[in-house]
Amino acid sequence: MSNVTMEATTILPILKKKLAFLSGGKDRRSGLILTIPLCSDQTSMEELSATLDYLLSIPSEKCKARGFTVIVDGRRSQWNIVKTVVLMLQNVIPAEVSLVCVVKPDEFWDKKVTHFCFWKEKDRLGFEVILVSANKLTRYIEPCQLTDDFGGTLDYDHSDWLGKRLVFEKFTKESTSLLDELSIINETDKSSALDKDKPADCNLLPSFDPETVLQSGHELLSELQQRRFNGSEGGVGPGGPAWCPMEEELLAQPQVMKLLDSLREQYTRYQELCRQRSKRSQLEDIHTKVMQVVTWLQGPGSELLKSHQAIGDSIRAAQALQQKHEEIESQHSEWFAVYVELNQQIGALLSAGEEEEVAELKSLQQQLSDVCYRQAAQLETRQNVLQAAHSFHSTAQELSQQLDSLLGMLCADVAPADGAAIQQNLKMLEEKLQTVEAGLTSLRQKGALLLEQMCGQTAWPVEEADGASEEQQGNVQQIQAVMDEMQLRKQRCEDMVDVRRLKMLQMVQLFKCEEDALQSVEWLGELLDALLKTHVRLGDDSQETRTMLDKHRKFVDVAQSTYDYGRQLLQATVVLCQSLRCTTRSSGDTLPRLNRVWKQFSVSADQRQARLELALDFHTAAERVLQEVCVDPAALDDVDSSGKALLDRLTLPVIFPDGSEHFFGSPSDTAVAAEGVRERLLLVEERRLQLQAAGIGYHNEEEEGEGHEEEEAGLLKRQDSKLDVIGEELNERDEGEEEEDEELHRDEQDC
């Protein structure tokens, strides 16, 4: 590899003119192709000579030994300038030139060539010169090694090449200078490494930032390698620069790699030596700071803790002691911060320290840690004692307030308005009692914790232990006395709560019975309302009517159970009033309401049952005459009479015991039910006509009319007898209920 004696920056304006360039192409002998593109303007031979000197300083000696093929592009220049350039090559690079190809214009030099024959001057020039047209240049050089100016496919960007060349030279210059400086610094520091009296700070610093130079070198190497990869295929890679590389010597990759390796090696040594200097300077500073921390903690710090051992006898006293302890902790925290910083520094030095340094550092670290941890443990123990004392006094005060509140509630006379108020009062009483129980439990726990913390304090020397023991004994007795007092007050409140609870539970039961009795009246009223508004249909046939009759009986059973349940609740209120020695407030009104609704329901239910039974008789008889082949005319008359009686019954109201009249459902609902009966009667009438047409035996009209009247009278008589039976049952039931009501009223009066 040749040494670069000329820098591109010194002739940068000349190089930008592109008077000559190495495109990276090679001839058939693997020699580099040097192109001199002459232009119509007057070419400065001095600038061209400087350009050639610079370009020829780039390749290695090995590359130069293979010779150059020089392409002199004279198509846009004059013959005398071309001749001057060719002759100048003899003085600039006679030994390296193997062949000079002068590219001539197609028609211009033919007559003048004879005046100067280059082939005759070969021995004097030292290289062969040929005149060739641009389209015939491929006879001597492959097209892939020629640029597009000569019809080749080789891409070349002079501005890009020049920019990369400037970057390479800048890196080479900076890295070489930085290597020399780092080498001097490293050798100087190495000679003084054993001199421990030498200051750690050194004024010898490199002129360039090693990180920046290394980064620029890596970027340059990456660019060269990428360009080499792209150019190895003879073209331009995707997005890559239009410049095909030459040999490795020309691209300077080995030189860049060698500089990077050397620079990394020297920079690594420089970093290591800097760390060593810094580490040596830190050792003395750490030792001084460690002794300062240890001296204060074992002296003034310990005295502060010894002089404050009380725990106080109230919240205010405990808070004052905590505030004082916070001041002590604040003084310690400053030294603990120094300890943390020193410990980190020692740890960092231990990870990279040498054997003789490690032992000293570990000894300092152990001494510092022992003193700091011991002092921190004493501070924490003292803080825990004060926190436990404050928590104990706070819980005792809160429990005392809770007991006062519970006692005030027990002493107040409670006269709730309803069961919900009693239940709420009882719930509040239970919650307060649970709160007191939880508070007492918490007080015991915190008292035990406080005693445990006091017993676990760090023991002091014998001459100081007597005073601390007497103070601790008094605190223990005070704590035990507070817990005993709270236990006694809580027991007295529990006894009073038991008495109040029993009375309030009975009152809750009383109001619950009264509320449930009122609920029974409401339920029974809802059943009555449902019976009158929705129980209107009579069924379209006997099967449906029979099903509805069964459901009606079950419906009545539900109402009967509701009524019985209400009476039982009212009887229970009488018993509870006797136990509580008080009068009921709602049973006197509830019992008449219950009986009144029940009587209304009974009348309505009986009327509904009578209608369903009459409808069942009607549908059964109608289905019989409609299904039988031979029908007795009297049976048809019975059906007509039964249907008409049913229609008449649908129009009758339900008369309550108070004389008020009510109807089942709305008029439209009644009309729908009546329409079903009429439709069935029409079917029966059609059946009658069919039988008459068939000639089945009938009596004359007079006999038929008499029989019909007799049948209606018999049916009405049977219905009246059923109603009489129902009326007698209602009267008997009312008499029994009146006897029960009188007995219940007597019980209430006795209460």
PDB file of C-alpha atoms in Angstrom, residues 21-215:
ATOM      1  CA  PHE A  21     -10.295  10.201 -13.213  1.00  0.00           C
ATOM      2  CA  LEU A  22      -9.922   6.549 -12.354  1.00  0.00           C
ATOM      3  CA  SER A  23     -13.300   5.003 -13.176  1.00  0.00           C
ATOM      4  CA  GLY A  24     -12.465   1.620 -11.694  1.00  0.00           C
ATOM      5  CA  GLY A  25     -12.425  -0.080 -15.089  1.00  0.00           C
ATOM      6  CA  LYS A  26      -9.633  -2.484 -16.104  1.00  0.00           C
ATOM      7  CA  ASP A  27      -8.044  -3.472 -19.362  1.00  0.00           C
ATOM      8  CA  ARG A  28      -7.494  -7.012 -20.523  1.00  0.00           C
ATOM      9  CA  ARG A  29      -4.202  -7.113 -18.569  1.00  0.00           C
ATOM     10  CA  SER A  30      -6.094  -6.128 -15.350  1.00  0.00           C
ATOM     11  CA  GLY A  31      -4.426  -2.751 -15.480  1.00  0.00           C
ATOM     12  CA  LEU A  32      -6.363   0.276 -14.287  1.00  0.00           C
ATOM     13  CA  ILE A  33      -7.953   2.602 -16.831  1.00  0.00           C
ATOM     14  CA  LEU A  34      -7.062   6.297 -16.454  1.00  0.00           C
ATOM     15  CA  THR A  35      -9.424   8.564 -18.385  1.00  0.00           C
ATOM     16  CA  ILE A  36      -8.479  12.124 -19.454  1.00  0.00           C
ATOM     17  CA  PRO A  37     -11.608  13.812 -20.869  1.00  0.00           C
ATOM     18  CA  LEU A  38     -10.340  16.837 -22.834  1.00  0.00           C
ATOM     19  CA  CYS A  39     -12.844  19.591 -23.527  1.00  0.00           C
ATOM     20  CA  SER A  40     -13.069  22.436 -25.986  1.00  0.00           C
ATOM     21  CA  ASP A  41     -11.780  24.928 -23.437  1.00  0.00           C
ATOM     22  CA  GLN A  42      -8.090  25.420 -22.963  1.00  0.00           C
ATOM     23  CA  THR A  43      -6.847  22.731 -20.561  1.00  0.00           C
ATOM     24  CA  SER A  44      -4.294  23.758 -17.959  1.00  0.00           C
ATOM     25  CA  MET A  45      -1.397  21.376 -18.103  1.00  0.00           C
ATOM     26  CA  GLU A  46      -0.396  22.270 -14.563  1.00  0.00           C
ATOM     27  CA  GLU A  47      -3.829  21.396 -13.209  1.00  0.00           C
ATOM     28  CA  LEU A  48      -3.884  18.212 -15.269  1.00  0.00           C
ATOM     29  CA  SER A  49      -0.424  17.293 -13.996  1.00  0.00           C
ATOM     30  CA  ALA A  50      -1.538  17.897 -10.392  1.00  0.00           C
ATOM     31  CA  THR A  51      -4.613  15.804 -10.959  1.00  0.00           C
ATOM     32  CA  LEU A  52      -2.576  12.935 -12.416  1.00  0.00           C
ATOM     33  CA  ASP A  53      -0.096  13.103  -9.563  1.00  0.00           C
ATOM     34  CA  TYR A  54      -2.910  12.827  -7.060  1.00  0.00           C
ATOM     35  CA  LEU A  55      -4.701   9.980  -8.877  1.00  0.00           C
ATOM     36  CA  LEU A  56      -1.498   7.995  -9.341  1.00  0.00           C
ATOM     37  CA  SER A  57      -0.750   8.268  -5.628  1.00  0.00           C
ATOM     38  CA  ILE A  58      -3.896   6.331  -4.777  1.00  0.00           C
ATOM     39  CA  PRO A  59      -3.267   2.761  -6.133  1.00  0.00           C
ATOM     40  CA  SER A  60      -0.778   0.445  -4.528  1.00  0.00           C
ATOM     41  CA  GLU A  61       2.586  -0.423  -6.041  1.00  0.00           C
ATOM     42  CA  LYS A  62       1.272  -3.850  -6.917  1.00  0.00           C
ATOM     43  CA  CYS A  63      -1.582  -2.341  -8.818  1.00  0.00           C
ATOM     44  CA  LYS A  64       0.717   0.131 -10.570  1.00  0.00           C
ATOM     45  CA  ALA A  65       2.980  -2.716 -11.646  1.00  0.00           C
ATOM     46  CA  ARG A  66       0.220  -4.052 -13.873  1.00  0.00           C
ATOM     47  CA  GLY A  67       0.343  -0.791 -15.811  1.00  0.00           C
ATOM     48  CA  PHE A  68      -2.247   1.782 -16.798  1.00  0.00           C
ATOM     49  CA  THR A  69      -4.323   2.109 -19.936  1.00  0.00           C
ATOM     50  CA  VAL A  70      -4.851   5.819 -20.533  1.00  0.00           C
ATOM     51  CA  ILE A  71      -7.877   6.948 -22.536  1.00  0.00           C
ATOM     52  CA  VAL A  72      -7.390  10.458 -23.893  1.00  0.00           C
ATOM     53  CA  ASP A  73     -10.784  11.671 -25.079  1.00  0.00           C
ATOM     54  CA  GLY A  74      -9.948  14.238 -27.753  1.00  0.00           C
ATOM     55  CA  ARG A  75     -13.280  14.344 -29.518  1.00  0.00           C
ATOM     56  CA  ARG A  76     -14.013  17.822 -28.199  1.00  0.00           C
ATOM     57  CA  SER A  77     -10.411  19.104 -28.176  1.00  0.00           C
ATOM     58  CA  GLN A  78      -7.744  20.249 -30.582  1.00  0.00           C
ATOM     59  CA  TRP A  79      -4.944  18.097 -31.960  1.00  0.00           C
ATOM     60  CA  ASN A  80      -2.139  20.077 -30.449  1.00  0.00           C
ATOM     61  CA  ILE A  81      -3.638  19.773 -26.979  1.00  0.00           C
ATOM     62  CA  VAL A  82      -3.973  16.012 -27.395  1.00  0.00           C
ATOM     63  CA  LYS A  83      -0.378  15.779 -28.554  1.00  0.00           C
ATOM     64  CA  THR A  84       0.754  17.853 -25.571  1.00  0.00           C
ATOM     65  CA  VAL A  85      -1.121  15.650 -23.146  1.00  0.00           C
ATOM     66  CA  VAL A  86       0.346  12.472 -24.630  1.00  0.00           C
ATOM     67  CA  LEU A  87       3.821  13.852 -24.419  1.00  0.00           C
ATOM     68  CA  MET A  88       3.221  15.012 -20.884  1.00  0.00           C
ATOM     69  CA  LEU A  89       2.420  11.414 -19.890  1.00  0.00           C
ATOM     70  CA  GLN A  90       6.023  10.580 -20.678  1.00  0.00           C
ATOM     71  CA  ASN A  91       7.177  12.883 -17.944  1.00  0.00           C
ATOM     72  CA  VAL A  92       4.439  12.122 -15.406  1.00  0.00           C
ATOM     73  CA  ILE A  93       3.970   8.340 -15.570  1.00  0.00           C
ATOM     74  CA  PRO A  94       6.204   6.852 -18.239  1.00  0.00           C
ATOM     75  CA  ALA A  95       6.888   3.591 -16.398  1.00  0.00           C
ATOM     76  CA  GLU A  96       3.285   2.905 -15.407  1.00  0.00           C
ATOM     77  CA  VAL A  97       1.618   3.527 -18.792  1.00  0.00           C
ATOM     78  CA  SER A  98       1.146   0.455 -20.950  1.00  0.00           C
ATOM     79  CA  LEU A  99      -1.179   1.821 -23.598  1.00  0.00           C
ATOM     80  CA  VAL A 100      -2.580   5.214 -24.539  1.00  0.00           C
ATOM     81  CA  CYS A 101      -5.822   5.212 -26.511  1.00  0.00           C
ATOM     82  CA  VAL A 102      -6.505   8.549 -28.129  1.00  0.00           C
ATOM     83  CA  VAL A 103     -10.196   8.772 -28.999  1.00  0.00           C
ATOM     84  CA  LYS A 104     -10.388  10.856 -32.158  1.00  0.00           C
ATOM     85  CA  PRO A 105     -13.315  12.577 -33.775  1.00  0.00           C
ATOM     86  CA  ASP A 106     -14.800  10.844 -36.772  1.00  0.00           C
ATOM     87  CA  GLU A 107     -13.575  13.396 -39.396  1.00  0.00           C
ATOM     88  CA  PHE A 108     -11.084  16.031 -38.361  1.00  0.00           C
ATOM     89  CA  TRP A 109      -7.570  14.793 -37.765  1.00  0.00           C
ATOM     90  CA  ASP A 110      -7.035  12.631 -40.865  1.00  0.00           C
ATOM     91  CA  LYS A 111      -4.575  14.988 -42.559  1.00  0.00           C
ATOM     92  CA  LYS A 112      -2.759  16.055 -39.454  1.00  0.00           C
ATOM     93  CA  VAL A 113      -2.031  12.618 -38.127  1.00  0.00           C
ATOM     94  CA  THR A 114       0.665  12.155 -40.734  1.00  0.00           C
ATOM     95  CA  HIS A 115       2.656  14.958 -39.260  1.00  0.00           C
ATOM     96  CA  PHE A 116       3.203  13.036 -36.063  1.00  0.00           C
ATOM     97  CA  CYS A 117       3.242   9.248 -35.911  1.00  0.00           C
ATOM     98  CA  PHE A 118       3.008   8.040 -32.318  1.00  0.00           C
ATOM     99  CA  TRP A 119       3.928   4.475 -33.213  1.00  0.00           C
ATOM    100  CA  LYS A 120       7.267   5.661 -34.447  1.00  0.00           C
ATOM    101  CA  GLU A 121       7.881   7.370 -31.130  1.00  0.00           C
ATOM    102  CA  LYS A 122       7.081   4.285 -29.055  1.00  0.00           C
ATOM    103  CA  ASP A 123      10.653   3.674 -28.005  1.00  0.00           C
ATOM    104  CA  ARG A 124      11.137   7.265 -27.027  1.00  0.00           C
ATOM    105  CA  LEU A 125       7.816   7.582 -25.245  1.00  0.00           C
ATOM    106  CA  GLY A 126       7.994   4.253 -23.463  1.00  0.00           C
ATOM    107  CA  PHE A 127       4.424   3.263 -24.220  1.00  0.00           C
ATOM    108  CA  GLU A 128       2.225   2.527 -27.231  1.00  0.00           C
ATOM    109  CA  VAL A 129      -0.170   5.167 -28.536  1.00  0.00           C
ATOM    110  CA  ILE A 130      -3.071   4.318 -30.810  1.00  0.00           C
ATOM    111  CA  LEU A 131      -5.699   6.485 -32.448  1.00  0.00           C
ATOM    112  CA  VAL A 132      -9.136   4.954 -32.272  1.00  0.00           C
ATOM    113  CA  SER A 133     -12.724   5.966 -32.752  1.00  0.00           C
ATOM    114  CA  ALA A 134     -15.087   5.773 -29.762  1.00  0.00           C
ATOM    115  CA  ASN A 135     -17.130   2.997 -31.361  1.00  0.00           C
ATOM    116  CA  LYS A 136     -13.988   0.891 -31.927  1.00  0.00           C
ATOM    117  CA  LEU A 137     -12.545   1.333 -28.449  1.00  0.00           C
ATOM    118  CA  THR A 138     -14.106  -1.983 -27.415  1.00  0.00           C
ATOM    119  CA  ARG A 139     -11.441  -3.772 -29.480  1.00  0.00           C
ATOM    120  CA  TYR A 140      -8.953  -2.982 -26.744  1.00  0.00           C
ATOM    121  CA  ILE A 141     -11.195  -2.704 -23.658  1.00  0.00           C
ATOM    122  CA  GLU A 142     -14.263  -4.696 -22.704  1.00  0.00           C
ATOM    123  CA  PRO A 143     -17.547  -2.696 -22.788  1.00  0.00           C
ATOM    124  CA  CYS A 144     -18.261  -3.497 -19.154  1.00  0.00           C
ATOM    125  CA  GLN A 145     -15.029  -1.682 -18.225  1.00  0.00           C
ATOM    126  CA  LEU A 146     -15.868   1.457 -20.195  1.00  0.00           C
ATOM    127  CA  THR A 147     -18.083   4.304 -19.019  1.00  0.00           C
ATOM    128  CA  ASP A 148     -21.153   5.353 -20.941  1.00  0.00           C
ATOM    129  CA  ASP A 149     -19.170   8.172 -22.611  1.00  0.00           C
ATOM    130  CA  PHE A 150     -17.487   5.491 -24.695  1.00  0.00           C
ATOM    131  CA  GLY A 151     -20.518   3.267 -25.136  1.00  0.00           C
ATOM    132  CA  GLY A 152     -19.733   1.109 -22.127  1.00  0.00           C
ATOM    133  CA  THR A 153     -21.873  -0.025 -19.201  1.00  0.00           C
ATOM    134  CA  LEU A 154     -19.590   0.965 -16.331  1.00  0.00           C
ATOM    135  CA  ASP A 155     -21.204   3.595 -14.079  1.00  0.00           C
ATOM    136  CA  TYR A 156     -19.083   6.307 -12.530  1.00  0.00           C
ATOM    137  CA  ASP A 157     -20.087   9.386 -10.473  1.00  0.00           C
ATOM    138  CA  HIS A 158     -17.134  11.751 -10.070  1.00  0.00           C
ATOM    139  CA  SER A 159     -18.791  13.895  -7.374  1.00  0.00           C
ATOM    140  CA  ASP A 160     -19.631  10.849  -5.304  1.00  0.00           C
ATOM    141  CA  TRP A 161     -16.098   9.459  -5.691  1.00  0.00           C
ATOM    142  CA  LEU A 162     -14.607  12.780  -4.657  1.00  0.00           C
ATOM    143  CA  GLY A 163     -16.890  13.066  -1.628  1.00  0.00           C
ATOM    144  CA  LYS A 164     -15.950   9.597  -0.403  1.00  0.00           C
ATOM    145  CA  ARG A 165     -12.285  10.326  -1.058  1.00  0.00           C
ATOM    146  CA  LEU A 166     -12.478  13.399   1.134  1.00  0.00           C
ATOM    147  CA  VAL A 167     -14.129  11.362   3.901  1.00  0.00           C
ATOM    148  CA  PHE A 168     -11.418   8.713   3.644  1.00  0.00           C
ATOM    149  CA  GLU A 169      -8.584  11.206   3.809  1.00  0.00           C
ATOM    150  CA  LYS A 170     -10.217  13.074   6.699  1.00  0.00           C
ATOM    151  CA  PHE A 171     -10.593   9.819   8.647  1.00  0.00           C
ATOM    152  CA  THR A 172      -7.029   8.778   7.834  1.00  0.00           C
ATOM    153  CA  LYS A 173      -5.646  12.079   9.017  1.00  0.00           C
ATOM    154  CA  GLU A 174      -7.674  12.223  12.223  1.00  0.00           C
ATOM    155  CA  SER A 175      -7.176   8.559  13.128  1.00  0.00           C
ATOM    156  CA  THR A 176      -3.410   8.740  12.543  1.00  0.00           C
ATOM    157  CA  SER A 177      -3.105  11.858  14.677  1.00  0.00           C
ATOM    158  CA  LEU A 178      -5.356  10.329  17.369  1.00  0.00           C
ATOM    159  CA  LEU A 179      -3.296   7.123  17.391  1.00  0.00           C
ATOM    160  CA  ASP A 180      -0.097   9.071  17.990  1.00  0.00           C
ATOM    161  CA  GLU A 181      -1.676  11.083  20.828  1.00  0.00           C
ATOM    162  CA  LEU A 182      -3.209   8.033  22.509  1.00  0.00           C
ATOM    163  CA  SER A 183       0.063   6.158  22.261  1.00  0.00           C
ATOM    164  CA  ILE A 184       1.890   9.022  23.994  1.00  0.00           C
ATOM    165  CA  ILE A 185      -0.788   9.303  26.707  1.00  0.00           C
ATOM    166  CA  ASN A 186      -0.841   5.561  27.338  1.00  0.00           C
ATOM    167  CA  GLU A 187       2.927   5.291  27.593  1.00  0.00           C
ATOM    168  CA  THR A 188       3.129   8.305  29.898  1.00  0.00           C
ATOM    169  CA  ASP A 189       0.407   6.953  32.182  1.00  0.00           C
ATOM    170  CA  LYS A 190       1.964   3.489  32.176  1.00  0.00           C
ATOM    171  CA  SER A 191       5.277   4.860  33.425  1.00  0.00           C
ATOM    172  CA  SER A 192       3.571   6.670  36.299  1.00  0.00           C
ATOM    173  CA  ALA A 193       1.010   3.968  37.173  1.00  0.00           C
ATOM    174  CA  LEU A 194       3.086   2.714  40.097  1.00  0.00           C
ATOM    175  CA  ASP A 195       3.600   6.219  41.469  1.00  0.00           C
ATOM    176  CA  LYS A 196       0.693   6.500  43.943  1.00  0.00           C
ATOM    177  CA  ASP A 197       1.603  10.076  44.840  1.00  0.00           C
ATOM    178  CA  LYS A 198       0.896  11.237  41.298  1.00  0.00           C
ATOM    179  CA  PRO A 199      -2.444  13.083  41.026  1.00  0.00           C
ATOM    180  CA  ALA A 200      -5.231  11.182  39.351  1.00  0.00           C
ATOM    181  CA  ASP A 201      -6.164  14.086  37.084  1.00  0.00           C
ATOM    182  CA  CYS A 202      -3.998  14.274  33.946  1.00  0.00           C
ATOM    183  CA  ASN A 203      -3.834  17.170  31.514  1.00  0.00           C
ATOM    184  CA  LEU A 204      -2.921  14.962  28.569  1.00  0.00           C
ATOM    185  CA  LEU A 205      -6.099  14.706  26.485  1.00  0.00           C
ATOM    186  CA  PRO A 206      -6.524  13.679  22.824  1.00  0.00           C
ATOM    187  CA  SER A 207      -7.261  16.393  20.274  1.00  0.00           C
ATOM    188  CA  PHE A 208     -10.122  14.440  18.720  1.00  0.00           C
ATOM    189  CA  ASP A 209     -13.006  12.602  20.299  1.00  0.00           C
ATOM    190  CA  PRO A 210     -12.136   8.903  19.903  1.00  0.00           C
ATOM    191  CA  GLU A 211     -15.809   7.879  19.792  1.00  0.00           C
ATOM    192  CA  THR A 212     -16.528  10.288  16.950  1.00  0.00           C
ATOM    193  CA  VAL A 213     -13.494   9.177  14.950  1.00  0.00           C
ATOM    194  CA  LEU A 214     -14.358   5.500  15.442  1.00  0.00           C
ATOM    195  CA  GLN A 215     -17.932   6.100  14.381  1.00  0.00           C
TER     196      GLN A 215
END
